[in-house]
Short mmCIF file of N, CA and C in Angstrom, two decimals:
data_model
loop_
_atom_site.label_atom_id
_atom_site.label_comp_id
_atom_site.label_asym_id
_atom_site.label_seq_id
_atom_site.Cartn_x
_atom_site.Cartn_y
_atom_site.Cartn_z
N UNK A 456 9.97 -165.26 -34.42
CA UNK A 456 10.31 -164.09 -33.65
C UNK A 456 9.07 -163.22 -33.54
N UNK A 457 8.78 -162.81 -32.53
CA UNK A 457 7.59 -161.55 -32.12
C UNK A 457 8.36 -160.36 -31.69
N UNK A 458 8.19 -159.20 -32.20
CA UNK A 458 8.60 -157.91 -31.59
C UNK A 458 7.83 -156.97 -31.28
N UNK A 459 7.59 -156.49 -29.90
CA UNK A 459 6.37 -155.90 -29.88
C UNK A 459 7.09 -154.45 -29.48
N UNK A 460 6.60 -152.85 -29.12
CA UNK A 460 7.04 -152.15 -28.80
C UNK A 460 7.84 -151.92 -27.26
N UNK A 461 8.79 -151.21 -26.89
CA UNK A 461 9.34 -151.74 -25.73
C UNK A 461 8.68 -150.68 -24.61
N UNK A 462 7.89 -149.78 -24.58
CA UNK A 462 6.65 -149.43 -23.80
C UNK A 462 5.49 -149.51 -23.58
N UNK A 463 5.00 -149.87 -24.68
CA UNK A 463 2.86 -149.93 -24.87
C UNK A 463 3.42 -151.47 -25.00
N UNK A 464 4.27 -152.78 -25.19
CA UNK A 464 4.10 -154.06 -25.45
C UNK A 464 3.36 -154.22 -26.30
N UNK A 465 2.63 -153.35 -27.28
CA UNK A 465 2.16 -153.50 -28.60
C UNK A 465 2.46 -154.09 -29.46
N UNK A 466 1.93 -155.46 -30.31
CA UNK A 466 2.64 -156.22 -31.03
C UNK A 466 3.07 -155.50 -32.48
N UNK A 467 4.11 -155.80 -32.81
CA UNK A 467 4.76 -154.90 -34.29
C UNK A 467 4.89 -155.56 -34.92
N UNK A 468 5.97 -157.03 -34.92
CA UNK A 468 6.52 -157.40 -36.01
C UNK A 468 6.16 -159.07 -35.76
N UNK A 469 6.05 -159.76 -36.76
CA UNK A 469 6.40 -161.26 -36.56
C UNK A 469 7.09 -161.89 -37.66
N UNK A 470 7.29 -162.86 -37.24
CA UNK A 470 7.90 -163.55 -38.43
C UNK A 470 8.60 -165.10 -37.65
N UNK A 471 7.81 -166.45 -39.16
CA UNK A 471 7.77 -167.41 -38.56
C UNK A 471 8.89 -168.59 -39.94
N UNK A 472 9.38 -169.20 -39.31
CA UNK A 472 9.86 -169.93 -40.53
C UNK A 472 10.91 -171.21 -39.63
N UNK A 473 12.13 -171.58 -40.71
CA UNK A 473 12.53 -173.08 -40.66
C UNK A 473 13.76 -172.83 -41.01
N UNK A 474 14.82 -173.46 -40.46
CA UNK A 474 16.29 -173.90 -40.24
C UNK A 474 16.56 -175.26 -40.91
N UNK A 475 17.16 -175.09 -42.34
CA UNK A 475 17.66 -176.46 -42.68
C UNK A 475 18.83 -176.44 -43.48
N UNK A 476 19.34 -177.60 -42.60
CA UNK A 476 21.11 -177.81 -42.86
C UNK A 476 21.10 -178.96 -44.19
N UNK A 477 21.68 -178.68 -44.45
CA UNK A 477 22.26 -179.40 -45.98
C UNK A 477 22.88 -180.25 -45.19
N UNK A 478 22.24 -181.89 -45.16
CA UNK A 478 23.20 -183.02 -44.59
C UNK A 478 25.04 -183.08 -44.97
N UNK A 479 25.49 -183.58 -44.02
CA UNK A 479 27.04 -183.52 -44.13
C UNK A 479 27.93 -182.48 -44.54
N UNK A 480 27.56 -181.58 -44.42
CA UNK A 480 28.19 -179.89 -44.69
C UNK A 480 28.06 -178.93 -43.16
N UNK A 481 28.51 -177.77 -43.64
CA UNK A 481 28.23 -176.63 -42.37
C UNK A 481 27.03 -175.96 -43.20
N UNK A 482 26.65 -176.16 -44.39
CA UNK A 482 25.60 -175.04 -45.33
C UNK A 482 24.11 -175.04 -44.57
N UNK A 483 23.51 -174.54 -44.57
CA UNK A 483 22.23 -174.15 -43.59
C UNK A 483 20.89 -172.93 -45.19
N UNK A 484 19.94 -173.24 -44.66
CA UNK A 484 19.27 -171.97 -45.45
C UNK A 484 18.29 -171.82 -44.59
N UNK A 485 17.65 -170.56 -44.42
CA UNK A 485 16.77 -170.05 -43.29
C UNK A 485 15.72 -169.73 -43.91
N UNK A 486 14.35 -169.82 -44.30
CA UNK A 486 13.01 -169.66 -44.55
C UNK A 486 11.81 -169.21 -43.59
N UNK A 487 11.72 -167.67 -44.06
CA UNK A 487 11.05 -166.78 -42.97
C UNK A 487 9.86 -166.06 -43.86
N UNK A 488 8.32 -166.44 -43.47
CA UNK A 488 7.32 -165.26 -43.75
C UNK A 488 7.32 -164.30 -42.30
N UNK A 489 6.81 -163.09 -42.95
CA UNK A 489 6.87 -162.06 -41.83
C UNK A 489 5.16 -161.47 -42.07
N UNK A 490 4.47 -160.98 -41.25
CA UNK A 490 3.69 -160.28 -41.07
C UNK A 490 3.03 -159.40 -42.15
N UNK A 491 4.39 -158.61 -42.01
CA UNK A 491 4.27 -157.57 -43.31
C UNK A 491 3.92 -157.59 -44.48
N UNK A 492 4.38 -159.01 -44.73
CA UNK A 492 4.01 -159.54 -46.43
C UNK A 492 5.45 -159.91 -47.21
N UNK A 493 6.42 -159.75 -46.25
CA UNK A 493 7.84 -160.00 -46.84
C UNK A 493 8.53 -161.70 -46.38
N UNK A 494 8.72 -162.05 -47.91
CA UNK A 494 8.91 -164.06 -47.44
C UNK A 494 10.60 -163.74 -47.64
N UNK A 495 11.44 -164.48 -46.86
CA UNK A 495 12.62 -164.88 -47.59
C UNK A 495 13.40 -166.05 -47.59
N UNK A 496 14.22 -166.35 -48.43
CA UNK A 496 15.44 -167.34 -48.16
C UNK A 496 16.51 -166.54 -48.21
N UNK A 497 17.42 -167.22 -46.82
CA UNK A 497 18.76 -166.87 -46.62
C UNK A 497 19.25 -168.22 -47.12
N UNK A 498 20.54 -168.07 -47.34
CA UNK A 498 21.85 -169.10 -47.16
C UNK A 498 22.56 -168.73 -46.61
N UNK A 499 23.77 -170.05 -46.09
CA UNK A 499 25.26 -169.04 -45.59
C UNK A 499 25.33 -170.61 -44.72
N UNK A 500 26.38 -170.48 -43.99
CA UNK A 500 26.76 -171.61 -43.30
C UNK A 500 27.42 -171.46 -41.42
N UNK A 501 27.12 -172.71 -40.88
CA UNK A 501 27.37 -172.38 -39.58
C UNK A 501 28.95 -172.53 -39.27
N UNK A 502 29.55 -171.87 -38.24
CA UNK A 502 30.96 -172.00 -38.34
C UNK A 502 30.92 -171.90 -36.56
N UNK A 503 31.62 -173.02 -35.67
CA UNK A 503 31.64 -172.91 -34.15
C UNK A 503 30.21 -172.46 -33.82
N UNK A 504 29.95 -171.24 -32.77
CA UNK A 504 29.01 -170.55 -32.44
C UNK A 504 28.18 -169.75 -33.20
N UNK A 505 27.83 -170.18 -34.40
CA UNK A 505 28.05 -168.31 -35.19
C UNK A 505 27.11 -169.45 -36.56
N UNK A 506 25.90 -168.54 -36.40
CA UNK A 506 25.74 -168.49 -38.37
C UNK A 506 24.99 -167.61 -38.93
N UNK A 507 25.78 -167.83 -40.40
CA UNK A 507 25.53 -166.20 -40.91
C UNK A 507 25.08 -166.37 -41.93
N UNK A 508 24.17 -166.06 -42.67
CA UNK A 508 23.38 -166.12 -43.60
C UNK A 508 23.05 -165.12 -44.56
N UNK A 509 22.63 -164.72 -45.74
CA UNK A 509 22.44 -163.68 -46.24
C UNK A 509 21.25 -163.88 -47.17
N UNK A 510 20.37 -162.87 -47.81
CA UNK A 510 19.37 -162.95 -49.14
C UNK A 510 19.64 -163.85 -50.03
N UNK A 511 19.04 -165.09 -50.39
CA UNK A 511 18.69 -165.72 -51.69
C UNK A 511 17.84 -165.55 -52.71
N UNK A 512 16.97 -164.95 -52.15
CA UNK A 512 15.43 -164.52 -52.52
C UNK A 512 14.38 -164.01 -51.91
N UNK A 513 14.11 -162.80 -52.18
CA UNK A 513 13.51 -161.77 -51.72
C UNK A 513 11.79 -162.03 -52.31
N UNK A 514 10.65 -161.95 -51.53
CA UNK A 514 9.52 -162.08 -51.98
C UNK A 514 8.58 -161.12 -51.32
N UNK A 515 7.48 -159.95 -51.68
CA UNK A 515 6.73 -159.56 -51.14
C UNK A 515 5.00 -159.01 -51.75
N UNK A 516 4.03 -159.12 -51.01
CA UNK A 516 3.02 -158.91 -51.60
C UNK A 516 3.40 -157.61 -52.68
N UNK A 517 1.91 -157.83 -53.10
CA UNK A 517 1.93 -156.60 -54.23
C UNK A 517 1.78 -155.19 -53.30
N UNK A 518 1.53 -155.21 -52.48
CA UNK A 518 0.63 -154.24 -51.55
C UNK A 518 1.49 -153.64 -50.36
N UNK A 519 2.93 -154.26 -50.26
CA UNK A 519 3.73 -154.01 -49.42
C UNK A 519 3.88 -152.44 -49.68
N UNK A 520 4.47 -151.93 -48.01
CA UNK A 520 4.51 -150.71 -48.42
C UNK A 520 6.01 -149.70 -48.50
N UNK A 521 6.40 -149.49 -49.31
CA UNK A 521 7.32 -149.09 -49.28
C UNK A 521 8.73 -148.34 -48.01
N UNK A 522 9.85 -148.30 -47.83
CA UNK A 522 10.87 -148.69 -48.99
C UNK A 522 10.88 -150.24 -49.02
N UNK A 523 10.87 -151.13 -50.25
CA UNK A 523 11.30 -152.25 -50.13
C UNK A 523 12.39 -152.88 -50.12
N UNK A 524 12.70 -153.98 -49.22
CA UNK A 524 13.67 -154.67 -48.98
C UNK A 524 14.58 -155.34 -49.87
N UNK A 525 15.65 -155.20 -50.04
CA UNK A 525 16.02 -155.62 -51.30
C UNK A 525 17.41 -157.00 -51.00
N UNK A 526 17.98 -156.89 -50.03
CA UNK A 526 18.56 -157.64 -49.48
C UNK A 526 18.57 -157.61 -48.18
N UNK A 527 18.97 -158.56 -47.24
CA UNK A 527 19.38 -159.21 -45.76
C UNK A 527 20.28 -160.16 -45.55
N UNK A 528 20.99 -159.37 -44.22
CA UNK A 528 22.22 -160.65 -43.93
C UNK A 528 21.57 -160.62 -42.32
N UNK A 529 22.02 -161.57 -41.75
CA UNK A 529 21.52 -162.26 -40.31
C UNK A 529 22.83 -162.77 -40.16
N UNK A 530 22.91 -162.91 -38.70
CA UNK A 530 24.11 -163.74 -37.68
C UNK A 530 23.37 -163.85 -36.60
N UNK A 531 23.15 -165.31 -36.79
CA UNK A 531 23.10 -165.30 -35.26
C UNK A 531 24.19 -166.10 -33.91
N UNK A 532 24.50 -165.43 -33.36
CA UNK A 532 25.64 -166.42 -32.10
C UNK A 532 25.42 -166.49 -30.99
N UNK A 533 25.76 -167.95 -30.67
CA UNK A 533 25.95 -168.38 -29.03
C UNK A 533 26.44 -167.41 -28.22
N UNK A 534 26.38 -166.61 -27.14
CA UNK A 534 27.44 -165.76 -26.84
C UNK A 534 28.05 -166.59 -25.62
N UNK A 535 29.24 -166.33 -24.81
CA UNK A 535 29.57 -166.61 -23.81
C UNK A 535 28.91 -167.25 -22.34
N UNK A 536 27.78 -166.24 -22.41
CA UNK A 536 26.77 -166.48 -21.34
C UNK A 536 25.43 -167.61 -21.84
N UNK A 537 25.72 -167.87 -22.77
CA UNK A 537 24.79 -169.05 -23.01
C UNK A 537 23.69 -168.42 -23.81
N UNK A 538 23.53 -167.17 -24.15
CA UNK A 538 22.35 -166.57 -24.72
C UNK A 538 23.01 -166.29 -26.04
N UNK A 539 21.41 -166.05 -26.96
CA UNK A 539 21.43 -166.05 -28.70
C UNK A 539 20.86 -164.34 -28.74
N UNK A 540 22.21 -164.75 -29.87
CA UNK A 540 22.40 -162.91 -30.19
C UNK A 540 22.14 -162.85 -31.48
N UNK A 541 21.60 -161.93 -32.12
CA UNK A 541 21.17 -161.89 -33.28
C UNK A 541 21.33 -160.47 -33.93
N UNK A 542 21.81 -160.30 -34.96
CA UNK A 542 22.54 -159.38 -35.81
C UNK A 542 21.81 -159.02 -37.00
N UNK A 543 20.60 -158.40 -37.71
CA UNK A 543 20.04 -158.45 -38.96
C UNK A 543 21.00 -156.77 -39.49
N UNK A 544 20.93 -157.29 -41.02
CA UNK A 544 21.44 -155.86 -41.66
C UNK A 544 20.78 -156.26 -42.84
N UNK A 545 20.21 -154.65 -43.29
CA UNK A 545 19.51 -154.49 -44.89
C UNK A 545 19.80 -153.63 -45.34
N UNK A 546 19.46 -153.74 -46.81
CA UNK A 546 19.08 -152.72 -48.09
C UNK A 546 18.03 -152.19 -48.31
N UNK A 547 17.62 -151.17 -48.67
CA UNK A 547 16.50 -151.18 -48.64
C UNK A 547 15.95 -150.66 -50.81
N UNK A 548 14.82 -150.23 -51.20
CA UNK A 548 14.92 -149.24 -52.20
C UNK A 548 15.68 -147.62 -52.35
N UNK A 549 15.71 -147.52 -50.91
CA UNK A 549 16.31 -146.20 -50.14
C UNK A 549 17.77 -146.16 -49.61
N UNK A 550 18.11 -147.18 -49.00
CA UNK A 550 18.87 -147.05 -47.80
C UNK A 550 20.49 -148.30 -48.69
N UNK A 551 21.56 -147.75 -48.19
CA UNK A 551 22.19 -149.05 -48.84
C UNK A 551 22.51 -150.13 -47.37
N UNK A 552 22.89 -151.48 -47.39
CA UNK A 552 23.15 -152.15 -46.21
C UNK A 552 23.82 -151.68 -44.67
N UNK A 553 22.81 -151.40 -44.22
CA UNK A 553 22.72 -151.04 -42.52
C UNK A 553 22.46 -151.86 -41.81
N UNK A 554 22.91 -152.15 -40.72
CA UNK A 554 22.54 -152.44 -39.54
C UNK A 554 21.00 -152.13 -38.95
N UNK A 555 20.12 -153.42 -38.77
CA UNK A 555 18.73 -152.95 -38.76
C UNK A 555 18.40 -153.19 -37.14
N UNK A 556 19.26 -154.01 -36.80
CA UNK A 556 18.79 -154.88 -35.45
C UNK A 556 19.56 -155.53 -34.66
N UNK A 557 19.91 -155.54 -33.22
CA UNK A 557 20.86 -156.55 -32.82
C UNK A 557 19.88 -156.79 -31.34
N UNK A 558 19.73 -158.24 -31.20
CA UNK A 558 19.11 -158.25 -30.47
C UNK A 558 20.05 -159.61 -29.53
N UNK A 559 19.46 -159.52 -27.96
CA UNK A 559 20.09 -160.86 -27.27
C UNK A 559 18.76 -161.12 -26.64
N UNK A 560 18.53 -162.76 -27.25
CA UNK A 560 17.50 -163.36 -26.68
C UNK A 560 17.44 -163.91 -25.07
N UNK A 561 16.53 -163.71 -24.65
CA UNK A 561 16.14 -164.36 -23.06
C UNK A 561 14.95 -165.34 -23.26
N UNK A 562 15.74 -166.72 -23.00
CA UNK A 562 14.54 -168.08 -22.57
C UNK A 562 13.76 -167.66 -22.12
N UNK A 563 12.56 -167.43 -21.90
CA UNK A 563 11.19 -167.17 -21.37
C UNK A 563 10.44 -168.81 -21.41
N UNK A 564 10.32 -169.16 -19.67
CA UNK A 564 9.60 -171.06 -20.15
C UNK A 564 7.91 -170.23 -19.32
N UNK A 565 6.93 -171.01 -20.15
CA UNK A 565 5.77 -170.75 -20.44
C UNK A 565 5.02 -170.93 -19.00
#
């Protein structure tokens, strides 16, 4: 995922990682480094359109800058129209589990 600002297109956020399903189950775990210095594993499992995942393990440099992240849940779903919708909510050192992000992706071909 790239998120850049939605006026200057200034790049902000990234974060790159891997989708793997536990053969013969719905179980899934999601593995994401980000930019920032924050690594994680989710778990959780896919159900129809829909998977939802939450914190397994939280990792970040020494140098990160505060508040730190302390948990994450993600959903992401098929929606109706054929596009991927995506749902993040966190914890923070500060904050208790909020709603951080909901986004609906658009195919962009190169």
């Amino acid at each position: 995922f790239n998120a850049f600002h939605p006026h200057t297109r200034k790049p902000m956020h990234r974060e790159c990682g891997f989708i793997r399903l536990k053969p013969d189950t719905n179980k899934v775990a999601f593995i994401s480094a980000q930019n920032t210095g924050l690594v994680e594993v989710e778990e959780g499992e896919v159900n129809g359109q829909e998977l939802s995942i939450a914190s397994h393990s939280i990792a970040r440099i020494s140098f990160a800058k505060k508040p730190h992240v302390e948990q994450i849940t993600r959903k992401f779903r098929l929606n109706s129209d054929g596009k991927l919708e995506q749902t993040v909510s966190m914890a923070t050192t500060t904050q208790p589990m909020t709603q951080h992000l909901h986004i609906t992706y658009k195919k962009v071909m190169p």
